[in-house]
CSV table of C-alpha atoms in Angstrom, one decimal:
chain,number,residue,atom,x,y,z
W,1,MET,CA,93.9,-36.9,-22.6
W,2,GLU,CA,91.6,-34.8,-20.3
W,3,ASN,CA,93.1,-31.7,-18.6
W,4,ASN,CA,92.8,-33.2,-15.1
W,5,ASP,CA,94.7,-36.3,-16.2
W,6,ILE,CA,97.5,-34.1,-17.5
W,7,ILE,CA,97.6,-32.1,-14.2
W,8,LEU,CA,97.7,-35.4,-12.2
W,9,GLN,CA,100.6,-36.8,-14.3
W,10,HIS,CA,102.5,-33.6,-13.8
W,11,MET,CA,101.8,-33.7,-10.1
W,12,HIS,CA,103.0,-37.3,-9.9
W,13,SER,CA,106.3,-36.4,-11.4
W,14,LEU,CA,106.8,-33.8,-8.7
W,15,HIS,CA,105.7,-36.2,-6.0
W,16,LEU,CA,108.5,-38.5,-7.0
W,17,ILE,CA,111.1,-35.7,-6.6
W,18,LEU,CA,109.8,-35.3,-3.0
W,19,ALA,CA,109.7,-39.0,-2.4
W,20,ASP,CA,113.2,-39.4,-3.6
W,21,GLU,CA,114.4,-36.8,-1.1
W,22,VAL,CA,112.6,-38.7,1.7
W,23,LYS,CA,114.3,-41.9,0.6
W,24,ARG,CA,117.7,-40.2,0.4
W,25,ILE,CA,117.5,-38.8,3.9
W,26,CYS,CA,116.1,-42.0,5.4
W,27,GLU,CA,118.8,-44.2,3.8
W,28,LYS,CA,121.6,-41.9,4.8
W,29,HIS,CA,120.5,-41.7,8.5
W,30,ASN,CA,119.1,-45.3,8.8
W,31,ILE,CA,115.6,-44.1,9.4
W,32,ARG,CA,112.9,-46.7,8.9
W,33,TYR,CA,110.1,-45.5,6.6
W,34,PHE,CA,107.4,-47.2,4.5
W,35,MET,CA,104.6,-46.6,2.1
W,36,ILE,CA,101.1,-46.7,3.6
W,37,ALA,CA,97.5,-46.2,2.6
W,38,GLY,CA,96.8,-45.4,-1.1
W,39,THR,CA,100.5,-45.3,-1.9
W,40,LEU,CA,101.0,-48.9,-0.9
W,41,LEU,CA,97.8,-49.8,-2.7
W,42,GLY,CA,99.1,-48.1,-5.8
W,43,ALA,CA,102.4,-50.0,-5.6
W,44,VAL,CA,100.6,-53.4,-5.3
W,45,ARG,CA,97.7,-52.8,-7.8
W,46,HIS,CA,99.3,-50.3,-10.3
W,47,LYS,CA,103.0,-50.7,-9.7
W,48,GLY,CA,103.0,-47.0,-9.1
W,49,PHE,CA,100.4,-44.2,-8.6
W,50,ILE,CA,96.7,-44.9,-8.4
W,51,PRO,CA,95.8,-43.0,-11.6
W,52,TRP,CA,93.4,-40.6,-9.9
W,53,ASP,CA,95.4,-40.2,-6.6
W,54,ASP,CA,97.0,-36.8,-6.0
W,55,ASP,CA,99.5,-37.4,-3.2
W,56,MET,CA,101.9,-39.9,-1.6
W,57,ASP,CA,101.8,-41.2,2.0
W,58,PHE,CA,104.7,-42.5,4.0
W,59,GLY,CA,104.7,-43.8,7.6
W,60,MET,CA,107.3,-43.9,10.3
W,61,LEU,CA,107.1,-45.1,13.9
W,62,ARG,CA,107.3,-42.1,16.2
W,63,ASN,CA,111.0,-42.3,17.1
W,64,ASP,CA,112.0,-42.6,13.5
W,65,TYR,CA,109.7,-39.7,12.6
W,66,ASP,CA,111.2,-37.5,15.3
W,67,LYS,CA,114.7,-38.3,14.0
W,68,PHE,CA,113.6,-37.6,10.4
W,69,VAL,CA,112.3,-34.1,11.4
W,70,SER,CA,115.4,-33.4,13.3
W,71,VAL,CA,117.9,-34.3,10.6
W,72,CYS,CA,115.9,-32.5,7.9
W,73,ALA,CA,117.0,-29.2,9.4
W,74,ALA,CA,120.5,-29.8,8.1
W,75,GLU,CA,119.7,-32.1,5.1
W,76,ILE,CA,117.2,-30.5,2.9
W,77,ASP,CA,117.9,-27.7,0.4
W,78,GLU,CA,115.6,-25.0,1.6
W,79,ASN,CA,115.7,-23.3,-1.7
W,80,LYS,CA,114.0,-26.4,-3.2
W,81,PHE,CA,112.1,-28.1,-0.3
W,82,TYR,CA,110.1,-27.0,2.7
W,83,LEU,CA,109.4,-29.5,5.6
W,84,GLN,CA,106.2,-28.3,7.1
W,85,THR,CA,105.4,-29.3,10.7
W,86,ASP,CA,103.2,-27.8,13.3
W,87,LYS,CA,106.2,-26.6,15.2
W,88,LYS,CA,107.6,-24.7,12.2
W,89,ASP,CA,104.3,-23.3,10.8
W,90,LYS,CA,102.0,-21.6,13.2
W,91,TYR,CA,98.8,-22.2,11.3
W,92,TYR,CA,99.7,-25.7,10.2
W,93,THR,CA,97.7,-27.9,12.6
W,94,PHE,CA,98.4,-31.5,11.5
W,95,ASN,CA,100.1,-34.2,13.5
W,96,PHE,CA,102.2,-35.2,10.5
W,97,ALA,CA,104.7,-33.5,8.2
W,98,LYS,CA,104.4,-32.4,4.6
W,99,LEU,CA,107.5,-32.2,2.5
W,100,ARG,CA,106.6,-29.4,0.0
W,101,LEU,CA,108.2,-28.3,-3.3
W,102,CYS,CA,109.2,-24.6,-3.2
W,103,GLY,CA,107.9,-22.4,-6.0
W,104,THR,CA,104.7,-24.5,-6.5
W,105,LYS,CA,101.2,-24.3,-5.1
W,106,VAL,CA,98.2,-26.5,-4.6
W,107,ILE,CA,95.1,-25.0,-3.1
W,108,GLU,CA,92.6,-27.4,-1.5
W,109,SER,CA,89.1,-26.7,-0.3
W,110,PHE,CA,89.8,-27.8,3.3
W,111,SER,CA,92.6,-25.2,3.8
W,112,PHE,CA,92.0,-22.7,1.0
W,113,ASP,CA,91.9,-19.6,3.3
W,114,VAL,CA,94.6,-20.7,5.9
W,115,GLN,CA,97.8,-18.8,5.8
W,116,THR,CA,100.4,-21.6,5.4
W,117,ASN,CA,102.9,-22.8,2.9
W,118,GLN,CA,100.8,-24.5,0.2
W,119,GLY,CA,103.4,-26.0,-2.2
W,120,ILE,CA,102.8,-29.4,-3.8
W,121,TYR,CA,103.5,-32.0,-1.2
W,122,ILE,CA,103.8,-35.6,0.0
W,123,ASP,CA,102.8,-36.6,3.6
W,124,ILE,CA,105.0,-38.2,6.2
W,125,PHE,CA,102.9,-39.7,9.1
W,126,PRO,CA,104.2,-40.5,12.6
W,127,ILE,CA,102.6,-43.8,13.9
W,128,ASP,CA,102.1,-43.7,17.6
W,129,ASN,CA,101.7,-46.3,20.4
W,130,LEU,CA,98.2,-46.6,21.9
W,131,ALA,CA,97.5,-47.6,25.5
W,132,ASP,CA,97.0,-51.2,26.2
W,133,GLY,CA,93.4,-51.8,27.1
W,134,LYS,CA,90.4,-50.8,25.0
W,135,THR,CA,89.1,-48.2,27.5
W,136,ALA,CA,92.4,-46.4,27.9
W,137,ALA,CA,93.1,-46.4,24.2
W,138,ARG,CA,89.6,-45.1,23.4
W,139,LEU,CA,90.1,-42.3,26.0
W,140,GLN,CA,93.5,-41.4,24.5
W,141,CYS,CA,92.0,-41.2,21.0
W,142,LYS,CA,89.0,-39.1,22.2
W,143,LYS,CA,91.2,-36.6,24.0
W,144,PHE,CA,93.4,-36.3,21.0
W,145,TRP,CA,90.4,-35.8,18.7
W,146,PHE,CA,88.9,-33.1,21.0
W,147,TYR,CA,92.1,-31.0,21.0
W,148,ARG,CA,92.8,-31.6,17.3
W,149,SER,CA,89.3,-30.5,16.3
W,150,LEU,CA,89.5,-27.3,18.4
W,151,LEU,CA,92.9,-26.6,16.8
W,152,TRP,CA,91.6,-27.1,13.3
W,153,ILE,CA,88.7,-24.8,13.9
W,154,ARG,CA,90.9,-22.2,15.8
W,155,CYS,CA,93.1,-22.0,12.7
W,156,GLY,CA,90.3,-21.7,10.2
W,157,TYR,CA,90.3,-25.1,8.6
W,158,GLY,CA,87.2,-26.6,7.1
W,159,SER,CA,85.2,-26.4,3.8
W,160,GLY,CA,82.8,-23.6,3.2
W,161,GLU,CA,79.8,-25.9,3.9
W,162,VAL,CA,81.2,-27.1,7.2
W,163,LYS,CA,81.8,-23.6,8.4
W,164,LYS,CA,78.1,-22.8,8.0
W,165,LYS,CA,77.1,-25.4,10.5
W,166,THR,CA,76.0,-24.3,14.0
W,167,SER,CA,78.3,-26.9,15.6
W,168,TYR,CA,81.3,-25.4,13.8
W,169,LYS,CA,80.4,-21.9,14.9
W,170,ILE,CA,80.0,-23.0,18.5
W,171,ALA,CA,83.3,-24.8,18.4
W,172,ARG,CA,84.9,-21.8,16.9
W,173,PHE,CA,83.7,-19.7,19.8
W,174,ILE,CA,85.0,-22.2,22.3
W,175,SER,CA,88.4,-22.5,20.5
W,176,ARG,CA,89.1,-18.8,21.1
W,177,PHE,CA,89.7,-19.5,24.8
W,178,PHE,CA,92.7,-21.5,23.9
W,179,SER,CA,96.0,-20.5,22.2
W,180,ILE,CA,97.1,-22.3,19.1
W,181,GLU,CA,100.3,-23.3,21.0
W,182,TYR,CA,98.4,-24.7,23.9
W,183,LEU,CA,96.2,-26.9,21.7
W,184,LYS,CA,99.2,-28.2,19.7
W,185,LYS,CA,101.1,-29.1,22.9
W,186,ARG,CA,98.0,-30.9,24.4
W,187,LYS,CA,97.3,-33.0,21.4
W,188,LEU,CA,101.0,-34.0,21.0
W,189,LYS,CA,101.3,-34.9,24.7
W,190,ILE,CA,98.2,-37.1,24.5
W,191,ILE,CA,99.1,-39.0,21.3
W,192,THR,CA,102.8,-39.6,22.4
W,193,LYS,CA,102.0,-40.6,26.0
W,194,TYR,CA,103.1,-44.2,25.4
W,195,LYS,CA,106.0,-43.3,23.1
W,196,ASN,CA,108.5,-45.3,25.1
W,197,LYS,CA,106.3,-48.3,25.9
W,198,ASP,CA,106.0,-51.5,23.8
W,199,THR,CA,102.3,-51.6,23.1
W,200,ARG,CA,100.2,-54.0,21.0
W,201,TYR,CA,98.4,-51.3,19.0
W,202,VAL,CA,99.5,-48.2,17.1
W,203,VAL,CA,97.5,-45.4,15.4
W,204,THR,CA,98.1,-43.1,12.5
W,205,SER,CA,96.3,-40.3,14.3
W,206,ASP,CA,95.7,-37.9,11.4
W,207,GLY,CA,95.1,-40.6,8.9
W,208,THR,CA,92.4,-40.3,6.3
W,209,TYR,CA,90.1,-43.0,7.7
W,210,GLY,CA,89.7,-41.8,11.3
W,211,LEU,CA,91.2,-42.8,14.6
W,212,LYS,CA,89.3,-46.1,15.0
W,213,LYS,CA,90.1,-47.4,11.5
W,214,GLU,CA,93.7,-46.2,11.6
W,215,THR,CA,94.4,-48.3,14.7
W,216,LEU,CA,96.5,-51.3,13.7
W,217,GLU,CA,98.4,-54.1,15.3
W,218,LYS,CA,102.0,-53.0,15.6
W,219,ALA,CA,103.1,-56.4,14.4
W,220,TRP,CA,101.8,-55.5,11.0
W,221,LEU,CA,104.6,-53.0,10.7
W,222,ASN,CA,107.4,-55.4,11.8
W,223,ASN,CA,108.5,-56.5,8.3
W,224,LEU,CA,109.0,-54.4,5.3
W,225,LYS,CA,110.0,-55.1,1.7
W,226,ASN,CA,110.7,-53.1,-1.4
W,227,TYR,CA,108.0,-52.6,-4.0
W,228,ASP,CA,108.3,-51.3,-7.6
W,229,PHE,CA,106.8,-47.9,-7.8
W,230,GLU,CA,106.8,-46.3,-11.3
W,231,ASP,CA,110.5,-46.6,-12.3
W,232,ARG,CA,111.7,-46.6,-8.6
W,233,GLN,CA,111.5,-48.7,-5.5
W,234,TYR,CA,110.3,-47.7,-2.1
W,235,PRO,CA,109.8,-49.9,1.1
W,236,GLY,CA,106.3,-50.9,2.2
W,237,ILE,CA,104.6,-53.2,4.7
W,238,ALA,CA,105.5,-56.8,3.7
W,239,ASP,CA,102.1,-58.3,4.6
W,240,TYR,CA,100.3,-56.0,2.2
W,241,ASP,CA,97.4,-58.4,1.8
W,242,THR,CA,96.4,-58.1,5.5
W,243,TYR,CA,96.9,-54.4,5.6
W,244,LEU,CA,95.1,-53.6,2.3
W,245,THR,CA,92.2,-55.9,2.9
W,246,TYR,CA,91.7,-54.3,6.3
W,247,PHE,CA,91.4,-50.8,4.7
W,248,TYR,CA,89.9,-51.5,1.3
W,249,GLY,CA,88.4,-55.0,1.3
W,250,ASP,CA,88.8,-56.4,-2.3
W,251,TYR,CA,91.6,-54.0,-3.0
W,252,MET,CA,92.3,-55.3,-6.5
W,253,GLN,CA,88.8,-54.2,-7.6
W,254,LEU,CA,88.7,-50.7,-8.9
W,255,PRO,CA,86.2,-48.4,-7.2
W,256,SER,CA,83.5,-46.7,-9.1
W,257,VAL,CA,84.3,-43.3,-10.6
W,258,ASP,CA,82.3,-41.4,-7.9
W,259,LYS,CA,84.4,-43.0,-5.2
W,260,ARG,CA,87.8,-42.1,-6.7
W,261,ASN,CA,88.7,-39.5,-4.1
W,262,HIS,CA,91.1,-36.6,-4.3
W,263,HIS,CA,91.8,-33.7,-1.9
W,264,GLY,CA,89.4,-31.1,-3.3
W,265,ARG,CA,92.0,-29.3,-5.4
W,266,LEU,CA,90.9,-25.8,-6.3
W,267,GLU,CA,94.1,-24.6,-8.0
W,268,VAL,CA,97.5,-26.0,-9.0
W,269,ASP,CA,100.5,-23.9,-9.9
W,270,PHE,CA,103.6,-25.8,-11.1
W,271,GLY,CA,105.8,-22.8,-11.0
W,272,SER,CA,109.0,-23.4,-13.0
W,273,TYR,CA,108.5,-27.2,-13.0
């Protein structure tokens, strides 16, 4: 077995520890959560992890997400877990939470020189309501993208190659006129503008595939069911075929080796695990 395969298998075992903690908290507090993206694809196609994947993704509608973040303050063992959010970690810029395993480390190219907690993690994404009407929804997404991009750059995110680009340098100069706190507040206000309205579409605003692709009909998320995942079960979108076809096309067909993505891992430290 190649060294990278051994590392991935070890990472997967730690991801399950984190996923079990999310499951425990959500079931205790009646919080609705579900597998999304490659994690749901893995459940359907592989009955567990996609062999080359290096994280897990769960989604929650915004009100459930806010409740999850709130109850975690009292629920998680802070000697073992760290719930990373942009409110808790100054230089963490994302619109979703990472549950990290204390005493471990995974360094990725996009954030290798950013001063944040970098323990092995899984992602918990809030899914937000979009404005009804194409023009209003497009404007909402563009505003969010603008402030999020400035925030990323303000905090030093981006690969080495990206940082060499003139556009990055210009944006870095502009970002200095805004505080990190202001940029975080602006992007959150924009993306949660319709939090208490019943809209047709929702968006996973910091999802892998971009704002346009990550915009879904809210009805897709109405029904959940449990899926086998390794030797466990986690809930996922019941109509997996519609969801997975939308993102991946012929999702049962394995991609070529050159398209088997990971997060640009530069270093992994399993600590005492």
